[in-house]
PDB file of C-alpha atoms in Angstrom:
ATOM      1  CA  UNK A   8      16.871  75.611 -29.626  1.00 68.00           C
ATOM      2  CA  UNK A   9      13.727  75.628 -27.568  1.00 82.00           C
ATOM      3  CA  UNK A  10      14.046  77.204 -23.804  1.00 92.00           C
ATOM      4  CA  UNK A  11      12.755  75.524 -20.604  1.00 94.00           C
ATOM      5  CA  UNK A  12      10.505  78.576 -20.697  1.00 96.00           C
ATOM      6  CA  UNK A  13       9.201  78.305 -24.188  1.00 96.00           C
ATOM      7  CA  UNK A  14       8.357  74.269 -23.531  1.00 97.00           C
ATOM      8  CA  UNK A  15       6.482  75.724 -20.477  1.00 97.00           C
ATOM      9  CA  UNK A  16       4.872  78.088 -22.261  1.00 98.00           C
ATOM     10  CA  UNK A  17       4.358  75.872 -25.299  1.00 98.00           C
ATOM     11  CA  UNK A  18       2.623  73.572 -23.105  1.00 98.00           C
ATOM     12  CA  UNK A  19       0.332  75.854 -21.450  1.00 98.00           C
ATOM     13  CA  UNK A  20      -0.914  76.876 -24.728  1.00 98.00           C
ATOM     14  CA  UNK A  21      -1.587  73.372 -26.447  1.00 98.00           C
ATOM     15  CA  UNK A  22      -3.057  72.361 -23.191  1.00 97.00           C
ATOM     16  CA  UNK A  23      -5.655  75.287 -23.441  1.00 97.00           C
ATOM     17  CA  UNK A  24      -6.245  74.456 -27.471  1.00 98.00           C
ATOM     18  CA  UNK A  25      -6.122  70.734 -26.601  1.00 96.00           C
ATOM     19  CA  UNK A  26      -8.701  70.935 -23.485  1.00 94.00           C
ATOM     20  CA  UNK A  27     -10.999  73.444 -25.852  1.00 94.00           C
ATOM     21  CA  UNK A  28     -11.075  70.469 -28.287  1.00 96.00           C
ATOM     22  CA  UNK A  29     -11.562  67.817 -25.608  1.00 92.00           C
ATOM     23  CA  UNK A  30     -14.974  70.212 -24.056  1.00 90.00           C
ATOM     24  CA  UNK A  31     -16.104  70.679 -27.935  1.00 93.00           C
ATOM     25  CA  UNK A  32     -15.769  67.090 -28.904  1.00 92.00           C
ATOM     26  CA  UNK A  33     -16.393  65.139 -25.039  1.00 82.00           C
ATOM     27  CA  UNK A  34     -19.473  64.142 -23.384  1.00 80.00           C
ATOM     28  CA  UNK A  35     -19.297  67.230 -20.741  1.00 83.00           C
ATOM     29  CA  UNK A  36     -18.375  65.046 -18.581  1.00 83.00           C
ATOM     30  CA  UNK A  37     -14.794  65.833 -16.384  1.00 87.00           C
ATOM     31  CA  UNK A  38     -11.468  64.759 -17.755  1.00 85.00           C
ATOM     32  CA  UNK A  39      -9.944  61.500 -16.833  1.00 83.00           C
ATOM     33  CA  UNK A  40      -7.663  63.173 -14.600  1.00 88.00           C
ATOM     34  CA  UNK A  41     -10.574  63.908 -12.649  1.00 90.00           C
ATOM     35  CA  UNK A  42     -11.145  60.412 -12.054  1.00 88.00           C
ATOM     36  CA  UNK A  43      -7.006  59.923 -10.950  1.00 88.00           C
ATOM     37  CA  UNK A  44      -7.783  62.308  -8.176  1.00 92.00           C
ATOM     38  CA  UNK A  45     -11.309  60.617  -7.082  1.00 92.00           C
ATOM     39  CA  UNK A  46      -9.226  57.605  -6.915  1.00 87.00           C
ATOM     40  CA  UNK A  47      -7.091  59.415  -4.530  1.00 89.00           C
ATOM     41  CA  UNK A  48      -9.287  61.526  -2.333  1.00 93.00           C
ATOM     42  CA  UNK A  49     -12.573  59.391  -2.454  1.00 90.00           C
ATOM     43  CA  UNK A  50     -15.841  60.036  -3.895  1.00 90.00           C
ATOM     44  CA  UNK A  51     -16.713  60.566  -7.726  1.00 92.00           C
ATOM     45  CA  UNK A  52     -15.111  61.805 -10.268  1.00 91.00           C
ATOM     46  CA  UNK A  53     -17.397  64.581 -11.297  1.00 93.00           C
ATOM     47  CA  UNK A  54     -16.757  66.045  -7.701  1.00 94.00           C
ATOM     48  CA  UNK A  55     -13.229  66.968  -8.799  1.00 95.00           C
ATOM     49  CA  UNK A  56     -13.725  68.135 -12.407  1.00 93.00           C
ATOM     50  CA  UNK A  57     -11.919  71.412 -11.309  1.00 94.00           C
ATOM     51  CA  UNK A  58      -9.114  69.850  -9.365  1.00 95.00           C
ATOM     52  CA  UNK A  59      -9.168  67.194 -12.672  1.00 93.00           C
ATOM     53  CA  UNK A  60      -8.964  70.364 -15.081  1.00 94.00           C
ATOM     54  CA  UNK A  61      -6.171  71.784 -12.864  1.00 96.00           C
ATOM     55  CA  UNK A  62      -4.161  68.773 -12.679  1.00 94.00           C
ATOM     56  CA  UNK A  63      -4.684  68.376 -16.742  1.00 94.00           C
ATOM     57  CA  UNK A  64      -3.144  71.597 -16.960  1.00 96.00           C
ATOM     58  CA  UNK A  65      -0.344  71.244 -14.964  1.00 97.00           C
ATOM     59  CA  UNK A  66       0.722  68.057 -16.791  1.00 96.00           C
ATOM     60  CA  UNK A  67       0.376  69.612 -19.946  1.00 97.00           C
ATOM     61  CA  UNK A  68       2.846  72.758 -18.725  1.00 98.00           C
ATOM     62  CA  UNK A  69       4.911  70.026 -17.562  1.00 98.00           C
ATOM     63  CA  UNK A  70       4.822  67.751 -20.791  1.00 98.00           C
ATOM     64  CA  UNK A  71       5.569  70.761 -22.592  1.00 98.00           C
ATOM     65  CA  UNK A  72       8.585  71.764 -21.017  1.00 98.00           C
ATOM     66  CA  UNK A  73       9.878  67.526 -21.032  1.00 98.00           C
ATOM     67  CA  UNK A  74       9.294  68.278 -24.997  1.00 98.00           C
ATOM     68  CA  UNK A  75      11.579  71.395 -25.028  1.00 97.00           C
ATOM     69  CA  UNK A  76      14.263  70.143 -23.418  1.00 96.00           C
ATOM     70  CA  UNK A  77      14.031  66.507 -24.774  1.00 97.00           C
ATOM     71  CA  UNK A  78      14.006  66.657 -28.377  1.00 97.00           C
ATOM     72  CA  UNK A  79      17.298  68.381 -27.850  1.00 94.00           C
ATOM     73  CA  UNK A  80      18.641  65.806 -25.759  1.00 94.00           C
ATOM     74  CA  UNK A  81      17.947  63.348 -28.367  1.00 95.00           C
ATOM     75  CA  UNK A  82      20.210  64.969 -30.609  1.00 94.00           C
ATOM     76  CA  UNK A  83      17.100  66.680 -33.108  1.00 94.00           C
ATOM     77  CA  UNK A  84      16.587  70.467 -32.907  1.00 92.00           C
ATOM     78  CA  UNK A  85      12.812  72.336 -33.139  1.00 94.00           C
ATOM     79  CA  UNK A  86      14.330  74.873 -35.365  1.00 91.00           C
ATOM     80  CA  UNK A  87      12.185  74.547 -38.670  1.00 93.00           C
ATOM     81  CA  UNK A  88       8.772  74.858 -38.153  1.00 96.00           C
ATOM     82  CA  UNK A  89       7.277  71.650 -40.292  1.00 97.00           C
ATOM     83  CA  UNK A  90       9.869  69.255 -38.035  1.00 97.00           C
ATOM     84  CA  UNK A  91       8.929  70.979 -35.203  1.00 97.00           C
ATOM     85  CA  UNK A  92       5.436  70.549 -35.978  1.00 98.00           C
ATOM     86  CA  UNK A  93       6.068  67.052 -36.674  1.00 98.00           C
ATOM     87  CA  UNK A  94       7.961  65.827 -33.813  1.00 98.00           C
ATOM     88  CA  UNK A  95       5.046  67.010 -31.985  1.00 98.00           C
ATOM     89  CA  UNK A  96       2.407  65.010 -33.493  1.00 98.00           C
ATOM     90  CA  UNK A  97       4.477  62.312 -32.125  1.00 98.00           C
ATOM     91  CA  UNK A  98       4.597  63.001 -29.063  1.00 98.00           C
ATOM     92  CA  UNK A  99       1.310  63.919 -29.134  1.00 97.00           C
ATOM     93  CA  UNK A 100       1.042  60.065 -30.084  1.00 96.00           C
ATOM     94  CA  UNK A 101       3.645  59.043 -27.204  1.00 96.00           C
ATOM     95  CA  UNK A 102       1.741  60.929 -24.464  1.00 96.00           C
ATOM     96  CA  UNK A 103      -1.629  58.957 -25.567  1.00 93.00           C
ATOM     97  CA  UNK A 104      -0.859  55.584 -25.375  1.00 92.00           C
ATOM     98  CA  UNK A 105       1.290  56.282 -22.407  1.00 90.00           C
ATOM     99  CA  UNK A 106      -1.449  58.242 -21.065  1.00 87.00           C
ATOM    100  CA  UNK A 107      -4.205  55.122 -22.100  1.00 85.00           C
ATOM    101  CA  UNK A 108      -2.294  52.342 -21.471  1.00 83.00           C
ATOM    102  CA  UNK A 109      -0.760  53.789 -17.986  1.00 86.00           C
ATOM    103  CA  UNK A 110      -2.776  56.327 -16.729  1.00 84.00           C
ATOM    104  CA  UNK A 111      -6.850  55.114 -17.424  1.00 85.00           C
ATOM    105  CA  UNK A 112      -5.689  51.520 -17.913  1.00 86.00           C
ATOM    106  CA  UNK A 113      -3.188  50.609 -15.109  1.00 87.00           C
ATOM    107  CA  UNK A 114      -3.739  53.275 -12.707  1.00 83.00           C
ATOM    108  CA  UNK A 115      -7.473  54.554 -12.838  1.00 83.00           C
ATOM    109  CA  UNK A 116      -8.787  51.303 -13.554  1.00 84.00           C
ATOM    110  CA  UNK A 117     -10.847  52.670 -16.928  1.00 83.00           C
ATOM    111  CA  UNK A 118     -11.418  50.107 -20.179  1.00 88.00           C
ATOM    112  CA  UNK A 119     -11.424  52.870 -22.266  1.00 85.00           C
ATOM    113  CA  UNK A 120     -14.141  52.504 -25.288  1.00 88.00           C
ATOM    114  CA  UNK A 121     -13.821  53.269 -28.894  1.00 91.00           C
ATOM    115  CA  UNK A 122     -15.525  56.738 -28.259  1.00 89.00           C
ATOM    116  CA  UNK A 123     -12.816  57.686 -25.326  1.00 86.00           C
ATOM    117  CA  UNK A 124      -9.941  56.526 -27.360  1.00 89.00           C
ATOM    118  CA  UNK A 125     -10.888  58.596 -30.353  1.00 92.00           C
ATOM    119  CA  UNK A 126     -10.954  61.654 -28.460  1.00 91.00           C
ATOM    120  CA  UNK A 127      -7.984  60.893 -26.089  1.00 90.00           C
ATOM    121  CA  UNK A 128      -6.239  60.387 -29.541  1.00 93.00           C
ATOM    122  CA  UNK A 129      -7.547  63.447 -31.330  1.00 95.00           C
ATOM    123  CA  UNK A 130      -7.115  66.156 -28.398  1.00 95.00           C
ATOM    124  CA  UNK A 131      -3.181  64.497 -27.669  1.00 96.00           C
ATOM    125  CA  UNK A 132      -1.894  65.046 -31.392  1.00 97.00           C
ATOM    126  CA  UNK A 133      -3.865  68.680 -31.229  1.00 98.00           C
ATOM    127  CA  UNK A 134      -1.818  69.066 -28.383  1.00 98.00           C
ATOM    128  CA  UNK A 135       1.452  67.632 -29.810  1.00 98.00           C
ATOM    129  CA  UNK A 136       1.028  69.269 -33.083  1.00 98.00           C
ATOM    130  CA  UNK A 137      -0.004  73.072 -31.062  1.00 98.00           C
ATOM    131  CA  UNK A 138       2.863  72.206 -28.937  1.00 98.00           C
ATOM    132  CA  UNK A 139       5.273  72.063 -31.315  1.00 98.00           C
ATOM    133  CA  UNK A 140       4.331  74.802 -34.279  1.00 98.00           C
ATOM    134  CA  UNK A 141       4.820  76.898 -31.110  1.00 97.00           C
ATOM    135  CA  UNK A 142       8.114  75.867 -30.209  1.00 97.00           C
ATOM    136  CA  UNK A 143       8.870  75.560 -33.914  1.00 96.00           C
ATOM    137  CA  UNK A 144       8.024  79.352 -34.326  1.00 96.00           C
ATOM    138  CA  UNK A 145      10.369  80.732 -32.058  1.00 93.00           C
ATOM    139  CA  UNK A 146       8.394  82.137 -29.776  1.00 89.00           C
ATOM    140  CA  UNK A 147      10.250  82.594 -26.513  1.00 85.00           C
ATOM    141  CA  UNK A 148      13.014  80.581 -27.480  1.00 71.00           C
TER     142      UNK A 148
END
């Protein structure tokens, strides 16, 4: 069984891997969290790409550690590595259209076009899919 501290740590690592992706694959342009805290605080969103990038993070350590604890809730365990692996991919799944439909949709007030949705969808299963070969391996549990 995964540890509150693995899922933390879990999440800090597919959050690194997954915002890698996003910077390889995105426009250069900050991440849509960026725009949540513009929203906020006033101004544009490219005037809180850090704050953006921070708050990314910190929902990714946090997403991580819901995943941990969770999955054993639910009654499944993250003990072999391939279940594990694929239990992540989705959630990776869960946490993009939750994070499309709520977040950018509902909340930020973006239409998200094709282009955005296939990288919100790639870098969330990368995420999902890092997220749980590392809690599948072990490591920290």
């Amino acid at each position: 069984m995964a540890s509150l501290l693995a899922g933390l740590a879990g999440g800090l690592v597919a959050t690194i891997v997954m915002t890698m992706v996003m910077m390889t694959m995105g426009d250069g342009g900050p991440p849509p969290t960026a725009a949540l805290v513009a929203k906020f605080a006033g101004g544009d969103p490219e005037d809180y790409a850090m704050p953006g990038m921070l708050l990314h993070l910190l929902y990714g350590i946090g997403a991580g550690a819901v995943f941990a604890v969770g999955v054993p809730a639910l009654g499944l365990d993250l003990d072999s590595i391939g279940v594990a692996v694929g239990l992540g991919l989705v959630y990776g799944v869960v946490l993009m259209i939750g994070g499309m439909a709520f977040w950018m949709r509902t909340i930020i007030g973006i239409e998200p076009d094709r282009d955005t949705i296939t990288l919100f969808g790639t870098v969330h299963v990368v995420y999902g899919v890092v997220l749980g070969a590392f809690l599948g391996a072990g490591i920290l549990a």
